[in-house]
Amino acid sequence: MLITYLVPLVLVLMFLAASIRILPEYRRGVVFFLGRFQAVKGPGLFIVIPAIQKMEVVDLRVITMDVPEQDVISKDNVTVKVNAVLYFRVVDPEKAIIQVEHFVNATSQLAQTTLRSVLGKHDLDEMLSERDKLNDDIQEIIDASAEGWGIKVANVEIKHVDLDESMIRAIARQAEAERERRAKVIHAEGELQASKKLVEAAHVMSANPAALQLRYLQTMNDMSNKNASTIVVPLPIDLMEAFRFMRQAKRASDQGTSQE
């Protein structure tokens, strides 16, 4: 008699154990009734009837996906190896299960093809210097394509751009040449500014002979402070002025004689 009631009780308990589902806050269950979509359930406790209902569990947390290394030919025909990281999450569990098979794998393949196509439209210099812009372009394209799958792309980051050894040496030579060019330009600009200042100083000294005398004495003082065996014989500037006046007078007299 006891066995007669015990067997149905055990069957009912096994049925309830197989039917009860508990989902945490970050998961949702897509329930199908006889193969047709019924509802998205969770989180919490609910019942799924075995053999009649089937449930696919979807995680709503952000998924971090490492995009495998891709061989990319840039716009200027340089072969590089690029890998990236993709952050995305499911915002519509119904679409993620019904619209695409294995949405994680599909998103990975989409990210790889988008990475190659976008980077192939840019030069090597843009890949190295404008990563933020490239990240935004890749994210926008993947997000627009995966929107129909109920997936939202949060961020895309290019991690590494690997070059061949020959290309690294070529870039190093280019950078060295660029630094030499900048050094020559800076040196030329310095010479130009110094020449302008010297011209201004010459105008000031020519207007005031005392300034030239003071500069002359300052130069003599600087030379005397150095421990050198050079012998300097000071020559008065007034004497030089006398010779200059004599030369001008001689030139004027020569011109007068030639006119006669």
Coordinates of C-alpha atoms in Angstrom, one line a residue, residues 6 28 39 62 84 91 96 119 122 139 208 217 234 253-254:
L6 CA 5.4 6.4 -2.8
R28 CA 17.8 35.4 -18.8
A39 CA 8.8 34.3 -23.5
V62 CA 29.8 42.4 -20.7
A84 CA 42.3 44.0 -30.8
V91 CA 20.6 43.6 -24.8
A96 CA 20.5 36.7 -29.7
L119 CA 42.5 49.2 -41.3
H122 CA 44.3 53.7 -43.8
Q139 CA 33.1 50.0 -33.1
N208 CA 76.6 106.3 -30.0
L217 CA 86.5 97.3 -23.0
P234 CA 95.1 97.5 -26.6
S253 CA 90.8 114.7 -52.4
D254 CA 91.4 111.9 -55.0

